[in-house]
PDB file of C-alpha atoms in Angstrom:
ATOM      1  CA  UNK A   2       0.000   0.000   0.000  1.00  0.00           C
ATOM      2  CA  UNK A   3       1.263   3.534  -0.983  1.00  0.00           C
ATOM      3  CA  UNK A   4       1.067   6.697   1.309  1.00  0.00           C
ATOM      4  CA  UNK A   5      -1.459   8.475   0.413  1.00  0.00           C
ATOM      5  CA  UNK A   6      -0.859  10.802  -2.030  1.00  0.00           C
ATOM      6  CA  UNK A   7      -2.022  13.650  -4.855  1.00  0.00           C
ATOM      7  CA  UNK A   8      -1.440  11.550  -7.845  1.00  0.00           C
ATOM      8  CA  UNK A   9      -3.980   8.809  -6.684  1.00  0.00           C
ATOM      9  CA  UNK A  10      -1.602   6.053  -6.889  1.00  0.00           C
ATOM     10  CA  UNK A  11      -1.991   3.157  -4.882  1.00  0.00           C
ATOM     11  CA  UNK A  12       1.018   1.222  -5.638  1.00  0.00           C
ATOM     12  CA  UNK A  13       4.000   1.305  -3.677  1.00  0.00           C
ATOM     13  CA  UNK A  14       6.605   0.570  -6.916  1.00  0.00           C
ATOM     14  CA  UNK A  15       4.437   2.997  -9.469  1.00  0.00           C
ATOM     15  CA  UNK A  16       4.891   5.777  -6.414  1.00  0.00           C
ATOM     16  CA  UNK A  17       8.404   5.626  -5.404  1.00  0.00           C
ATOM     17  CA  UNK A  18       8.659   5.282 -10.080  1.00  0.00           C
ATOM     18  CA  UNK A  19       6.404   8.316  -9.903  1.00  0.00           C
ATOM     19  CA  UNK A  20       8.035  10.179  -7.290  1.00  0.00           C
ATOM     20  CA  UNK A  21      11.751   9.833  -8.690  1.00  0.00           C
ATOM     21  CA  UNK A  22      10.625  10.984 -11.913  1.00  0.00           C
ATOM     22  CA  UNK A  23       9.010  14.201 -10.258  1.00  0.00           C
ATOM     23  CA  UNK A  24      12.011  14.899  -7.899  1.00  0.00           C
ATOM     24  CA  UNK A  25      14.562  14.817 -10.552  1.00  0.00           C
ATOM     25  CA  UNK A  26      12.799  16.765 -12.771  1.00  0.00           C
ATOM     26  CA  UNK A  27      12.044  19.748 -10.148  1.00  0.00           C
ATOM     27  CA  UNK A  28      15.591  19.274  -8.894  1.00  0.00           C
ATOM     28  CA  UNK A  29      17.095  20.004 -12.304  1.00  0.00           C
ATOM     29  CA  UNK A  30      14.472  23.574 -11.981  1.00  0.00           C
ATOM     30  CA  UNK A  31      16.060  24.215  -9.390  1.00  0.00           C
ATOM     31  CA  UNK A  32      19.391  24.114 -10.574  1.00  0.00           C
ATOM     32  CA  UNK A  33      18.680  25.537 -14.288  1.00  0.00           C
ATOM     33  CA  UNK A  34      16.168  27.976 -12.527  1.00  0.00           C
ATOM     34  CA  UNK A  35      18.982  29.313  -9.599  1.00  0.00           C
ATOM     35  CA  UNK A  36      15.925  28.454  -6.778  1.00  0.00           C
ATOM     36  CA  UNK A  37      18.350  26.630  -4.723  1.00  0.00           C
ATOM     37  CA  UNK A  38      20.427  29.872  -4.390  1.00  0.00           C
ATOM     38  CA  UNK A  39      17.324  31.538  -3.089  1.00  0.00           C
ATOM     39  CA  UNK A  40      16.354  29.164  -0.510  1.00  0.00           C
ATOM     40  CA  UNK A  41      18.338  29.478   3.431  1.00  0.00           C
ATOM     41  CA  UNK A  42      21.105  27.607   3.576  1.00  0.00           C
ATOM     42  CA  UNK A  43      21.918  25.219   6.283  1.00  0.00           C
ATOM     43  CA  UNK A  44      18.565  25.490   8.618  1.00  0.00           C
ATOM     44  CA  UNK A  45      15.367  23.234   8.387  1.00  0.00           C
ATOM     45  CA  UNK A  46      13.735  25.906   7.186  1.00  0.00           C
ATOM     46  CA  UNK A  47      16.015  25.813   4.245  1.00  0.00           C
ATOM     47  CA  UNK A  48      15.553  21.954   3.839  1.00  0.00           C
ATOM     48  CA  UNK A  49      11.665  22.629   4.136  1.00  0.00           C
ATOM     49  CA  UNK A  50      12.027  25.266   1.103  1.00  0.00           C
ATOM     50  CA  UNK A  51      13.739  22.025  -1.108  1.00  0.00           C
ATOM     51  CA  UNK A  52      11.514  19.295   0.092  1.00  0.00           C
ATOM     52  CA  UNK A  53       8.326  21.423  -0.795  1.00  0.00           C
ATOM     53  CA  UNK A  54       9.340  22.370  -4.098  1.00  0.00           C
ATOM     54  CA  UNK A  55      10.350  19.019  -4.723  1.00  0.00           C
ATOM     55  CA  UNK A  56       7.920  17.049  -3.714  1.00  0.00           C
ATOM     56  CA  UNK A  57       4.295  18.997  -3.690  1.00  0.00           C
ATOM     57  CA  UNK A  58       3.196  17.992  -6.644  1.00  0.00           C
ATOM     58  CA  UNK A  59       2.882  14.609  -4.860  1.00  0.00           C
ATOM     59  CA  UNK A  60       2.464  14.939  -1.142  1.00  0.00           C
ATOM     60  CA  UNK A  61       0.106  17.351   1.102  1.00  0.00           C
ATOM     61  CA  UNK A  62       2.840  17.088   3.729  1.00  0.00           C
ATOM     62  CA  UNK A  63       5.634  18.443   1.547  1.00  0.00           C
ATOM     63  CA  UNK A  64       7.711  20.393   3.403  1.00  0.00           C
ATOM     64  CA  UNK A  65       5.932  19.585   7.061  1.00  0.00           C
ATOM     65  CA  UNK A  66       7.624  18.058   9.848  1.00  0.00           C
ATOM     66  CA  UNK A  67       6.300  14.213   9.648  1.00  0.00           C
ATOM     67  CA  UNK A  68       3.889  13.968  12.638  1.00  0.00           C
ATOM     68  CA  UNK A  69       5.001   9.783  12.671  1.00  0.00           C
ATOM     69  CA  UNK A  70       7.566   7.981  14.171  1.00  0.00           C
ATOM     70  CA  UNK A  71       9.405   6.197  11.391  1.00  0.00           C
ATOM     71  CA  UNK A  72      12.485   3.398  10.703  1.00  0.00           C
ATOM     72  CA  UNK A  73      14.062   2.116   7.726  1.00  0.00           C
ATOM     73  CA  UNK A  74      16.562  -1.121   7.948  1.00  0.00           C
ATOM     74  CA  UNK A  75      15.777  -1.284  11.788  1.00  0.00           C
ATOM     75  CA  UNK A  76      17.394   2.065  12.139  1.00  0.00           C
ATOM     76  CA  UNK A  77      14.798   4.098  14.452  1.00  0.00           C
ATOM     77  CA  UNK A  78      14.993   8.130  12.867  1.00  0.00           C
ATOM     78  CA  UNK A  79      14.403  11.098  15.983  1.00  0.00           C
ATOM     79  CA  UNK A  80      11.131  10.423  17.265  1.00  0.00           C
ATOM     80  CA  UNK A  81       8.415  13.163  16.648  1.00  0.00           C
ATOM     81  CA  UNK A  82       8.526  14.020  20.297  1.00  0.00           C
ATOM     82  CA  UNK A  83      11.981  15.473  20.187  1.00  0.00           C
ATOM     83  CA  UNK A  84      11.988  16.448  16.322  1.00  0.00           C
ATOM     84  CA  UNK A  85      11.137  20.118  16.385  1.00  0.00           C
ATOM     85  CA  UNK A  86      13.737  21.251  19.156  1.00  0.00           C
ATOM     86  CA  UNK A  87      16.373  18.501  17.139  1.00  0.00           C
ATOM     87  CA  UNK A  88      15.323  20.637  14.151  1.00  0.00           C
ATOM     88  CA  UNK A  89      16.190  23.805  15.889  1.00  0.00           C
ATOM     89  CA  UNK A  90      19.404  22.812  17.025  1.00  0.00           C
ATOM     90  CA  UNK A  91      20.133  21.515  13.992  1.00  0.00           C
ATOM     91  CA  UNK A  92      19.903  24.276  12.404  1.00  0.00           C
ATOM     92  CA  UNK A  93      22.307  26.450  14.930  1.00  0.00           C
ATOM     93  CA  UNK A  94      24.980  24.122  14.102  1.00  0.00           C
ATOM     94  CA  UNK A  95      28.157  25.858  12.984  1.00  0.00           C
ATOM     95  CA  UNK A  96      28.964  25.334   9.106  1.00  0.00           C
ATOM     96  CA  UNK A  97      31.999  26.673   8.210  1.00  0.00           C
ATOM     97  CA  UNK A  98      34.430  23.937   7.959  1.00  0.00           C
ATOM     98  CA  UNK A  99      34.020  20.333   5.877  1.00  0.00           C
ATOM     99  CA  UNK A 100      34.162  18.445   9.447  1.00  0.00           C
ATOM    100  CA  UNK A 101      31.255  21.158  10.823  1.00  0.00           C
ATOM    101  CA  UNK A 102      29.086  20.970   7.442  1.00  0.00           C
ATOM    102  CA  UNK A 103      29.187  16.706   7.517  1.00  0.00           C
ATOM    103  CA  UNK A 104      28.469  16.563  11.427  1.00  0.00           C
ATOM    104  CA  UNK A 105      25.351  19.446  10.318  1.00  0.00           C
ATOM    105  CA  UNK A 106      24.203  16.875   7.486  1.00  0.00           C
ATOM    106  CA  UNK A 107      24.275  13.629   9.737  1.00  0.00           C
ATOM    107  CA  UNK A 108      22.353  15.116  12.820  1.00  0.00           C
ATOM    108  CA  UNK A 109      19.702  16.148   9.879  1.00  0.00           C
ATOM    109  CA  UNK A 110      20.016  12.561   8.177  1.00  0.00           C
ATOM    110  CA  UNK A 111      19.633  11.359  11.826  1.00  0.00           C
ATOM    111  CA  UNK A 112      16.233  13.354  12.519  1.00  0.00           C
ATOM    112  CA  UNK A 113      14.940  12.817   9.206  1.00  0.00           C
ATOM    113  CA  UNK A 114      11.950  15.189   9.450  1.00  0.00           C
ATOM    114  CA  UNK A 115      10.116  14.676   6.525  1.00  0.00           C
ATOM    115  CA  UNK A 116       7.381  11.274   6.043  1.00  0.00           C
ATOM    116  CA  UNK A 117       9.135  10.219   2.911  1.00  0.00           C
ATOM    117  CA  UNK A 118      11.786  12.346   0.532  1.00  0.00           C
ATOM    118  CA  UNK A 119      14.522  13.104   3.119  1.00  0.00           C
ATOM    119  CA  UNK A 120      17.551  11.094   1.370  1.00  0.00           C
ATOM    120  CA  UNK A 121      16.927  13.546  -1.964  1.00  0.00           C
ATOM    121  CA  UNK A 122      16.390  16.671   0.046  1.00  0.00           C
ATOM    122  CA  UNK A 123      18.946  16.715   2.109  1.00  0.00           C
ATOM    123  CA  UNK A 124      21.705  15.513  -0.786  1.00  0.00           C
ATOM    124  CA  UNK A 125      20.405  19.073  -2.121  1.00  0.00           C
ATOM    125  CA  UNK A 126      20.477  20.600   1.241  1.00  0.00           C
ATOM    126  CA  UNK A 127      24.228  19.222   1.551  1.00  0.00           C
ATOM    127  CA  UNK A 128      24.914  20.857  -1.729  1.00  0.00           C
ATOM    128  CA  UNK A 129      23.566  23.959  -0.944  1.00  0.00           C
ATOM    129  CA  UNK A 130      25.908  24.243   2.433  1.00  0.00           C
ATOM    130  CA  UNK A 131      29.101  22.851   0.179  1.00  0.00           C
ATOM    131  CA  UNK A 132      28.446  25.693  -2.244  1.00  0.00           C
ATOM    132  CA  UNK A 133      27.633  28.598  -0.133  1.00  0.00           C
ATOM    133  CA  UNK A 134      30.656  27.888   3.014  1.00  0.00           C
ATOM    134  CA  UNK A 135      33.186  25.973   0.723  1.00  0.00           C
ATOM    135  CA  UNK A 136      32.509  26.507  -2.744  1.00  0.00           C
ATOM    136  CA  UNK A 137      32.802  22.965  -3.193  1.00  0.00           C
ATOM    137  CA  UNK A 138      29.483  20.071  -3.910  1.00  0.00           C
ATOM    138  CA  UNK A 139      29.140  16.300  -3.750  1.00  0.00           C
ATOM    139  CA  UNK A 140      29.780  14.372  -6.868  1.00  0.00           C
ATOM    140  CA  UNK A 141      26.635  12.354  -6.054  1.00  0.00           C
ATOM    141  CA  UNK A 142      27.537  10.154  -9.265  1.00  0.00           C
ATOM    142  CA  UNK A 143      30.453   8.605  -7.823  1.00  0.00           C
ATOM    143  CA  UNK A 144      29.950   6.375  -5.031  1.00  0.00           C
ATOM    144  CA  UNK A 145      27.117   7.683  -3.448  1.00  0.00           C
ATOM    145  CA  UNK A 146      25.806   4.454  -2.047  1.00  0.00           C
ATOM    146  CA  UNK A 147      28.525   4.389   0.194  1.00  0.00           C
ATOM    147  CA  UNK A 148      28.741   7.770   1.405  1.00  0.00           C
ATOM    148  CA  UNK A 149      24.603   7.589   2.245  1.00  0.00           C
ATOM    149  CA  UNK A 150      25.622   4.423   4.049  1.00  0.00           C
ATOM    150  CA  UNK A 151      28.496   5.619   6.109  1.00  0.00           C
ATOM    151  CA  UNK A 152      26.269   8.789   6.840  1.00  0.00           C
ATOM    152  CA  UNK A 153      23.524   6.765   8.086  1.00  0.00           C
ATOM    153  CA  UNK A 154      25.833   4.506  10.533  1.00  0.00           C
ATOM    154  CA  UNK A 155      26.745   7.947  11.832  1.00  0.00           C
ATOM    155  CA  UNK A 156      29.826  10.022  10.700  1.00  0.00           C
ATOM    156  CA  UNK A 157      33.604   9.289  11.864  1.00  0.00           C
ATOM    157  CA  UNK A 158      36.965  10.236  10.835  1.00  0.00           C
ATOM    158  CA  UNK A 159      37.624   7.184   8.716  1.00  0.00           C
ATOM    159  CA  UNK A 160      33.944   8.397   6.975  1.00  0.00           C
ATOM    160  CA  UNK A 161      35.722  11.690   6.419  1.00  0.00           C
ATOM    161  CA  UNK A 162      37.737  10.237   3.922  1.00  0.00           C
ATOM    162  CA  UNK A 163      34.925   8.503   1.887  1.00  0.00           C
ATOM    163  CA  UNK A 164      33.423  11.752   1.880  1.00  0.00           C
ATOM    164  CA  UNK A 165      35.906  13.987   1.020  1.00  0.00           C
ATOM    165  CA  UNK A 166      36.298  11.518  -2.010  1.00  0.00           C
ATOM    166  CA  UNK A 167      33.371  12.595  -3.399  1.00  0.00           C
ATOM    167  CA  UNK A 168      33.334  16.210  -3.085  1.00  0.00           C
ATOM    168  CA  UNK A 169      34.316  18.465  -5.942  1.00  0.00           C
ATOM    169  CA  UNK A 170      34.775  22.260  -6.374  1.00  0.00           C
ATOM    170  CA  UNK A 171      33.526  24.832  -7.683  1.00  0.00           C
ATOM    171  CA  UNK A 172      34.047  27.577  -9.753  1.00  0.00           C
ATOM    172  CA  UNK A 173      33.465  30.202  -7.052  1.00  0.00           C
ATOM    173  CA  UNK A 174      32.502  30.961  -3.642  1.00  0.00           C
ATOM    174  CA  UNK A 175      28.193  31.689  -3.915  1.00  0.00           C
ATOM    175  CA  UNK A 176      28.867  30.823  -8.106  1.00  0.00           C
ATOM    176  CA  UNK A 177      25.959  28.965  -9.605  1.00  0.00           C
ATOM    177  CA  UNK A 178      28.278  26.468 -11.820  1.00  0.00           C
ATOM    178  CA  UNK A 179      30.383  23.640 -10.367  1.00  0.00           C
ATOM    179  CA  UNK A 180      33.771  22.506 -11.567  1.00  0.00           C
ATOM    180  CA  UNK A 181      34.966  19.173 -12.054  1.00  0.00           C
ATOM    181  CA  UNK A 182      37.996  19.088 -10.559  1.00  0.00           C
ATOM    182  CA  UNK A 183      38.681  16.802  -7.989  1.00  0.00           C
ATOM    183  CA  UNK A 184      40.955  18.512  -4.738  1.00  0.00           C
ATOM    184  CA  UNK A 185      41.915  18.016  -1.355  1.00  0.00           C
ATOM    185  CA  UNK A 186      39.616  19.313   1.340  1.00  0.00           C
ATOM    186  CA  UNK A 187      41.015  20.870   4.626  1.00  0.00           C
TER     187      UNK A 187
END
């Protein structure tokens, strides 16, 4: 059975089909459009902006905190009963250093606020922080199974490494393009 949902699918396979197809198409708006640029970096409120835009044209609770307690692979996310002051915290977290920015994006991994669409929100909301602080993004095409796995086991210095692996920089501090070549990360 599918969560309920806009499109009126019932299915769970022709939903999650449905709802990559959607996501990836408003994620490349964002980027072709410059909407990520206009969106707070680094709080929830930020990662509310992304979620919403990406996912409204298929969920009424796009870009709500999830008001259920959920799991995936026996891994139990922040209960609802401490997710809005996790959120706020969260969201004070320092981001100016690569160490700072992946401890920010595991605590929000951790709390996973949203019912369904966290794992493609926050990659964007990840970006977004890269970009803005560092001027540098993930290269999501290269090993990015691992990297969601090591963030999801919780982040350590030997994680660091698999990490850094996969970011790239970019053109400019704040610039809109990202470059392709691959550099060391401080």
């Amino acid at each position: 059975m599918a969560l309920e949902n806009k499109l009126g699918i019932t299915d769970s396979t022709e939903l999650a089909k449905a709802e990559e197809r959607i996501s990836k198409t408003k994620a490349l708006e964002m980027f072709q459009q410059g909407l990520l640029d206009t969106f707070e970096v680094g709080t929830f409120r930020g990662l509310s902006q992304i979620h919403k835009y990406l996912f409204d044209e298929i969920y009424d609770f796009a870009g709500q905190v999830r008001t259920v307690n959920i799991a995936k692979g026996g891994f139990r996310f922040a209960p609802v009963l401490y997710l809005t002051p996790a959120l706020e915290n969260i969201s004070r977290m320092p981001q100016s250093t690569f160490d700072e920015i992946i401890a920010k994006y595991v605590e929000m991994n951790v709390a996973h606020p949203f019912r369904e669409g966290n794992g493609r929100s926050t990659r964007l909301w990840l970006d977004a922080i890269l970009k803005k602080e560092l001027c540098q993004a993930v290269d999501w095409s290269k090993n990015a199974r691992v990297f969601c796995s090591r963030v999801q086991k919780g982040f350590s210095v030997t994680d660091r490494f698999v990490i850094q692996s996969l970011v790239r920089f970019s053109t400019k501090k704040g610039g809109k393009h990202y470059g392709s070549k691959q550099g060391h990360v401080g």
